[in-house]
Amino acid sequence: MNKYYQKSPIGILELICQNNELISLKLVNNIQKSDIENDFIKNIKLQLEEYFSGKRQKFNIKINPKGTEFQKKIWKELQKIPYGKTKSYSEIAKIINNPNAQRVVGSVCNKNPIIIIIPCHRIISKNGNLGKFKYGNSTKEKLHKIENINNT
């Protein structure tokens, strides 16, 4: 496993890769020692920079999030939500054929190991409220602003 760090408009991102797959992308408080960057990680960083500058709407990065098959199923559905759009927790629950599982969907979003690329920030409450976000609603609002998502 290799660790890398990148400053972003939402804070310091920690990227963890293994076998040329991204397995973790999360916010951290401090930059630690990074491993030597290869072309794979340089490409991820470039795509993230393009996203934050509004030039990229889809990622082309090989990911391998660690989780249960059920979690992976939900994370795969989240990746289908288009840039600049949202879905509710209950909509995702219906898509996975478990219409009463909106709280479970929220819990799985909270365990998302690869933020932004698995866009849990695009999940909102049925009434249009932001819902919750692992890194706080101010971070979720910044991501919505980048994507021109208007929930009001």
PDB file of N, CA, C and O in Angstrom, residues 100-145:
ATOM      1  N   ASN A 100     -37.111   0.150   2.138  1.00  0.00           N
ATOM      2  CA  ASN A 100     -37.120   0.663   3.511  1.00  0.00           C
ATOM      3  C   ASN A 100     -35.720   0.841   4.087  1.00  0.00           C
ATOM      4  O   ASN A 100     -35.564   1.037   5.289  1.00  0.00           O
ATOM      5  N   ALA A 101     -34.723   0.787   3.242  1.00  0.00           N
ATOM      6  CA  ALA A 101     -33.334   0.788   3.708  1.00  0.00           C
ATOM      7  C   ALA A 101     -32.658   2.153   3.599  1.00  0.00           C
ATOM      8  O   ALA A 101     -31.437   2.220   3.529  1.00  0.00           O
ATOM      9  N   GLN A 102     -33.434   3.242   3.622  1.00  0.00           N
ATOM     10  CA  GLN A 102     -32.796   4.551   3.459  1.00  0.00           C
ATOM     11  C   GLN A 102     -31.779   4.849   4.558  1.00  0.00           C
ATOM     12  O   GLN A 102     -30.743   5.454   4.300  1.00  0.00           O
ATOM     13  N   ARG A 103     -32.036   4.404   5.776  1.00  0.00           N
ATOM     14  CA  ARG A 103     -31.052   4.620   6.850  1.00  0.00           C
ATOM     15  C   ARG A 103     -29.793   3.789   6.623  1.00  0.00           C
ATOM     16  O   ARG A 103     -28.687   4.213   6.933  1.00  0.00           O
ATOM     17  N   VAL A 104     -29.985   2.592   6.092  1.00  0.00           N
ATOM     18  CA  VAL A 104     -28.839   1.742   5.771  1.00  0.00           C
ATOM     19  C   VAL A 104     -28.009   2.407   4.673  1.00  0.00           C
ATOM     20  O   VAL A 104     -26.773   2.412   4.731  1.00  0.00           O
ATOM     21  N   VAL A 105     -28.684   2.983   3.683  1.00  0.00           N
ATOM     22  CA  VAL A 105     -27.976   3.697   2.618  1.00  0.00           C
ATOM     23  C   VAL A 105     -27.141   4.821   3.232  1.00  0.00           C
ATOM     24  O   VAL A 105     -25.972   5.010   2.890  1.00  0.00           O
ATOM     25  N   GLY A 106     -27.720   5.560   4.165  1.00  0.00           N
ATOM     26  CA  GLY A 106     -26.983   6.621   4.845  1.00  0.00           C
ATOM     27  C   GLY A 106     -25.767   6.092   5.580  1.00  0.00           C
ATOM     28  O   GLY A 106     -24.681   6.692   5.534  1.00  0.00           O
ATOM     29  N   SER A 107     -25.932   4.964   6.239  1.00  0.00           N
ATOM     30  CA  SER A 107     -24.829   4.351   6.971  1.00  0.00           C
ATOM     31  C   SER A 107     -23.707   3.921   6.019  1.00  0.00           C
ATOM     32  O   SER A 107     -22.531   4.108   6.304  1.00  0.00           O
ATOM     33  N   VAL A 108     -24.095   3.364   4.878  1.00  0.00           N
ATOM     34  CA  VAL A 108     -23.105   2.932   3.883  1.00  0.00           C
ATOM     35  C   VAL A 108     -22.382   4.152   3.299  1.00  0.00           C
ATOM     36  O   VAL A 108     -21.174   4.123   3.080  1.00  0.00           O
ATOM     37  N   CYS A 109     -23.121   5.232   3.073  1.00  0.00           N
ATOM     38  CA  CYS A 109     -22.488   6.472   2.596  1.00  0.00           C
ATOM     39  C   CYS A 109     -21.440   6.952   3.598  1.00  0.00           C
ATOM     40  O   CYS A 109     -20.355   7.390   3.214  1.00  0.00           O
ATOM     41  N   ASN A 110     -21.756   6.841   4.864  1.00  0.00           N
ATOM     42  CA  ASN A 110     -20.838   7.272   5.916  1.00  0.00           C
ATOM     43  C   ASN A 110     -19.560   6.431   5.943  1.00  0.00           C
ATOM     44  O   ASN A 110     -18.528   6.884   6.400  1.00  0.00           O
ATOM     45  N   LYS A 111     -19.637   5.218   5.436  1.00  0.00           N
ATOM     46  CA  LYS A 111     -18.467   4.324   5.414  1.00  0.00           C
ATOM     47  C   LYS A 111     -17.734   4.364   4.067  1.00  0.00           C
ATOM     48  O   LYS A 111     -16.792   3.604   3.846  1.00  0.00           O
ATOM     49  N   ASN A 112     -18.171   5.230   3.177  1.00  0.00           N
ATOM     50  CA  ASN A 112     -17.571   5.341   1.845  1.00  0.00           C
ATOM     51  C   ASN A 112     -16.062   5.596   1.962  1.00  0.00           C
ATOM     52  O   ASN A 112     -15.646   6.621   2.488  1.00  0.00           O
ATOM     53  N   PRO A 113     -15.233   4.678   1.449  1.00  0.00           N
ATOM     54  CA  PRO A 113     -13.788   4.850   1.580  1.00  0.00           C
ATOM     55  C   PRO A 113     -13.166   5.730   0.489  1.00  0.00           C
ATOM     56  O   PRO A 113     -11.998   6.083   0.573  1.00  0.00           O
ATOM     57  N   ILE A 114     -13.943   6.088  -0.538  1.00  0.00           N
ATOM     58  CA  ILE A 114     -13.387   6.839  -1.668  1.00  0.00           C
ATOM     59  C   ILE A 114     -14.317   8.012  -1.976  1.00  0.00           C
ATOM     60  O   ILE A 114     -15.136   7.955  -2.897  1.00  0.00           O
ATOM     61  N   ILE A 115     -14.188   9.080  -1.167  1.00  0.00           N
ATOM     62  CA  ILE A 115     -15.073  10.229  -1.374  1.00  0.00           C
ATOM     63  C   ILE A 115     -14.827  10.848  -2.750  1.00  0.00           C
ATOM     64  O   ILE A 115     -13.809  10.585  -3.379  1.00  0.00           O
ATOM     65  N   ILE A 116     -15.759  11.628  -3.194  1.00  0.00           N
ATOM     66  CA  ILE A 116     -15.765  12.359  -4.456  1.00  0.00           C
ATOM     67  C   ILE A 116     -15.945  11.404  -5.631  1.00  0.00           C
ATOM     68  O   ILE A 116     -16.888  11.548  -6.403  1.00  0.00           O
ATOM     69  N   ILE A 117     -15.068  10.435  -5.778  1.00  0.00           N
ATOM     70  CA  ILE A 117     -15.166   9.495  -6.904  1.00  0.00           C
ATOM     71  C   ILE A 117     -16.367   8.576  -6.716  1.00  0.00           C
ATOM     72  O   ILE A 117     -17.074   8.276  -7.663  1.00  0.00           O
ATOM     73  N   ILE A 118     -16.588   8.126  -5.497  1.00  0.00           N
ATOM     74  CA  ILE A 118     -17.871   7.510  -5.128  1.00  0.00           C
ATOM     75  C   ILE A 118     -18.636   8.661  -4.470  1.00  0.00           C
ATOM     76  O   ILE A 118     -18.393   8.998  -3.324  1.00  0.00           O
ATOM     77  N   PRO A 119     -19.530   9.294  -5.226  1.00  0.00           N
ATOM     78  CA  PRO A 119     -20.069  10.608  -4.829  1.00  0.00           C
ATOM     79  C   PRO A 119     -21.197  10.568  -3.798  1.00  0.00           C
ATOM     80  O   PRO A 119     -22.344  10.937  -4.076  1.00  0.00           O
ATOM     81  N   CYS A 120     -20.859  10.181  -2.590  1.00  0.00           N
ATOM     82  CA  CYS A 120     -21.866  10.169  -1.524  1.00  0.00           C
ATOM     83  C   CYS A 120     -22.361  11.585  -1.228  1.00  0.00           C
ATOM     84  O   CYS A 120     -23.446  11.754  -0.673  1.00  0.00           O
ATOM     85  N   HIS A 121     -21.615  12.594  -1.636  1.00  0.00           N
ATOM     86  CA  HIS A 121     -22.059  13.978  -1.437  1.00  0.00           C
ATOM     87  C   HIS A 121     -23.280  14.308  -2.293  1.00  0.00           C
ATOM     88  O   HIS A 121     -23.956  15.299  -2.042  1.00  0.00           O
ATOM     89  N   ARG A 122     -23.589  13.480  -3.273  1.00  0.00           N
ATOM     90  CA  ARG A 122     -24.757  13.700  -4.134  1.00  0.00           C
ATOM     91  C   ARG A 122     -26.033  13.094  -3.560  1.00  0.00           C
ATOM     92  O   ARG A 122     -27.086  13.175  -4.181  1.00  0.00           O
ATOM     93  N   ILE A 123     -25.937  12.487  -2.392  1.00  0.00           N
ATOM     94  CA  ILE A 123     -27.104  11.907  -1.735  1.00  0.00           C
ATOM     95  C   ILE A 123     -27.668  12.928  -0.751  1.00  0.00           C
ATOM     96  O   ILE A 123     -26.935  13.463   0.078  1.00  0.00           O
ATOM     97  N   ILE A 124     -28.962  13.165  -0.868  1.00  0.00           N
ATOM     98  CA  ILE A 124     -29.633  14.127   0.006  1.00  0.00           C
ATOM     99  C   ILE A 124     -30.895  13.488   0.592  1.00  0.00           C
ATOM    100  O   ILE A 124     -31.309  12.408   0.177  1.00  0.00           O
ATOM    101  N   SER A 125     -31.505  14.186   1.530  1.00  0.00           N
ATOM    102  CA  SER A 125     -32.769  13.720   2.106  1.00  0.00           C
ATOM    103  C   SER A 125     -33.898  13.892   1.086  1.00  0.00           C
ATOM    104  O   SER A 125     -33.809  14.720   0.177  1.00  0.00           O
ATOM    105  N   LYS A 126     -34.948  13.115   1.266  1.00  0.00           N
ATOM    106  CA  LYS A 126     -36.091  13.163   0.354  1.00  0.00           C
ATOM    107  C   LYS A 126     -36.718  14.558   0.291  1.00  0.00           C
ATOM    108  O   LYS A 126     -37.202  14.988  -0.741  1.00  0.00           O
ATOM    109  N   ASN A 127     -36.655  15.298   1.404  1.00  0.00           N
ATOM    110  CA  ASN A 127     -37.248  16.630   1.451  1.00  0.00           C
ATOM    111  C   ASN A 127     -36.330  17.709   0.868  1.00  0.00           C
ATOM    112  O   ASN A 127     -36.661  18.890   0.901  1.00  0.00           O
ATOM    113  N   GLY A 128     -35.178  17.314   0.339  1.00  0.00           N
ATOM    114  CA  GLY A 128     -34.267  18.260  -0.288  1.00  0.00           C
ATOM    115  C   GLY A 128     -33.170  18.777   0.625  1.00  0.00           C
ATOM    116  O   GLY A 128     -32.261  19.465   0.167  1.00  0.00           O
ATOM    117  N   ASN A 129     -33.236  18.450   1.920  1.00  0.00           N
ATOM    118  CA  ASN A 129     -32.158  18.849   2.829  1.00  0.00           C
ATOM    119  C   ASN A 129     -30.888  18.088   2.486  1.00  0.00           C
ATOM    120  O   ASN A 129     -30.933  17.003   1.915  1.00  0.00           O
ATOM    121  N   LEU A 130     -29.769  18.646   2.889  1.00  0.00           N
ATOM    122  CA  LEU A 130     -28.476  18.020   2.591  1.00  0.00           C
ATOM    123  C   LEU A 130     -28.339  16.623   3.167  1.00  0.00           C
ATOM    124  O   LEU A 130     -27.639  15.792   2.611  1.00  0.00           O
ATOM    125  N   GLY A 131     -28.979  16.361   4.290  1.00  0.00           N
ATOM    126  CA  GLY A 131     -28.715  15.108   4.996  1.00  0.00           C
ATOM    127  C   GLY A 131     -27.409  15.277   5.740  1.00  0.00           C
ATOM    128  O   GLY A 131     -26.991  16.387   6.039  1.00  0.00           O
ATOM    129  N   LYS A 132     -26.739  14.204   6.008  1.00  0.00           N
ATOM    130  CA  LYS A 132     -25.480  14.284   6.750  1.00  0.00           C
ATOM    131  C   LYS A 132     -24.323  13.928   5.829  1.00  0.00           C
ATOM    132  O   LYS A 132     -24.510  13.317   4.789  1.00  0.00           O
ATOM    133  N   PHE A 133     -23.134  14.305   6.253  1.00  0.00           N
ATOM    134  CA  PHE A 133     -21.927  14.007   5.497  1.00  0.00           C
ATOM    135  C   PHE A 133     -20.807  13.718   6.485  1.00  0.00           C
ATOM    136  O   PHE A 133     -20.636  14.445   7.471  1.00  0.00           O
ATOM    137  N   LYS A 134     -20.074  12.677   6.224  1.00  0.00           N
ATOM    138  CA  LYS A 134     -18.997  12.224   7.105  1.00  0.00           C
ATOM    139  C   LYS A 134     -18.040  13.351   7.485  1.00  0.00           C
ATOM    140  O   LYS A 134     -17.549  13.413   8.604  1.00  0.00           O
ATOM    141  N   TYR A 135     -17.779  14.250   6.560  1.00  0.00           N
ATOM    142  CA  TYR A 135     -16.819  15.327   6.796  1.00  0.00           C
ATOM    143  C   TYR A 135     -17.499  16.672   7.065  1.00  0.00           C
ATOM    144  O   TYR A 135     -16.868  17.714   6.960  1.00  0.00           O
ATOM    145  N   GLY A 136     -18.782  16.628   7.413  1.00  0.00           N
ATOM    146  CA  GLY A 136     -19.504  17.847   7.764  1.00  0.00           C
ATOM    147  C   GLY A 136     -20.232  18.458   6.582  1.00  0.00           C
ATOM    148  O   GLY A 136     -19.808  18.325   5.433  1.00  0.00           O
ATOM    149  N   ASN A 137     -21.321  19.114   6.894  1.00  0.00           N
ATOM    150  CA  ASN A 137     -22.145  19.676   5.825  1.00  0.00           C
ATOM    151  C   ASN A 137     -21.479  20.843   5.110  1.00  0.00           C
ATOM    152  O   ASN A 137     -21.797  21.111   3.958  1.00  0.00           O
ATOM    153  N   SER A 138     -20.557  21.536   5.762  1.00  0.00           N
ATOM    154  CA  SER A 138     -19.877  22.619   5.047  1.00  0.00           C
ATOM    155  C   SER A 138     -19.039  22.045   3.903  1.00  0.00           C
ATOM    156  O   SER A 138     -18.961  22.636   2.818  1.00  0.00           O
ATOM    157  N   THR A 139     -18.438  20.892   4.105  1.00  0.00           N
ATOM    158  CA  THR A 139     -17.687  20.225   3.034  1.00  0.00           C
ATOM    159  C   THR A 139     -18.636  19.761   1.940  1.00  0.00           C
ATOM    160  O   THR A 139     -18.359  19.923   0.749  1.00  0.00           O
ATOM    161  N   LYS A 140     -19.774  19.197   2.336  1.00  0.00           N
ATOM    162  CA  LYS A 140     -20.772  18.753   1.361  1.00  0.00           C
ATOM    163  C   LYS A 140     -21.259  19.946   0.539  1.00  0.00           C
ATOM    164  O   LYS A 140     -21.394  19.855  -0.682  1.00  0.00           O
ATOM    165  N   GLU A 141     -21.480  21.069   1.198  1.00  0.00           N
ATOM    166  CA  GLU A 141     -21.911  22.279   0.487  1.00  0.00           C
ATOM    167  C   GLU A 141     -20.858  22.751  -0.503  1.00  0.00           C
ATOM    168  O   GLU A 141     -21.191  23.175  -1.618  1.00  0.00           O
ATOM    169  N   LYS A 142     -19.579  22.662  -0.149  1.00  0.00           N
ATOM    170  CA  LYS A 142     -18.508  23.053  -1.075  1.00  0.00           C
ATOM    171  C   LYS A 142     -18.517  22.164  -2.313  1.00  0.00           C
ATOM    172  O   LYS A 142     -18.342  22.646  -3.435  1.00  0.00           O
ATOM    173  N   LEU A 143     -18.714  20.855  -2.098  1.00  0.00           N
ATOM    174  CA  LEU A 143     -18.765  19.932  -3.243  1.00  0.00           C
ATOM    175  C   LEU A 143     -19.984  20.221  -4.111  1.00  0.00           C
ATOM    176  O   LEU A 143     -19.902  20.176  -5.346  1.00  0.00           O
ATOM    177  N   HIS A 144     -21.096  20.556  -3.494  1.00  0.00           N
ATOM    178  CA  HIS A 144     -22.298  20.918  -4.260  1.00  0.00           C
ATOM    179  C   HIS A 144     -22.054  22.195  -5.061  1.00  0.00           C
ATOM    180  O   HIS A 144     -22.490  22.297  -6.207  1.00  0.00           O
ATOM    181  N   LYS A 145     -21.349  23.140  -4.473  1.00  0.00           N
ATOM    182  CA  LYS A 145     -21.050  24.397  -5.169  1.00  0.00           C
ATOM    183  C   LYS A 145     -20.166  24.127  -6.391  1.00  0.00           C
ATOM    184  O   LYS A 145     -20.389  24.694  -7.463  1.00  0.00           O
TER     185      LYS A 145
END
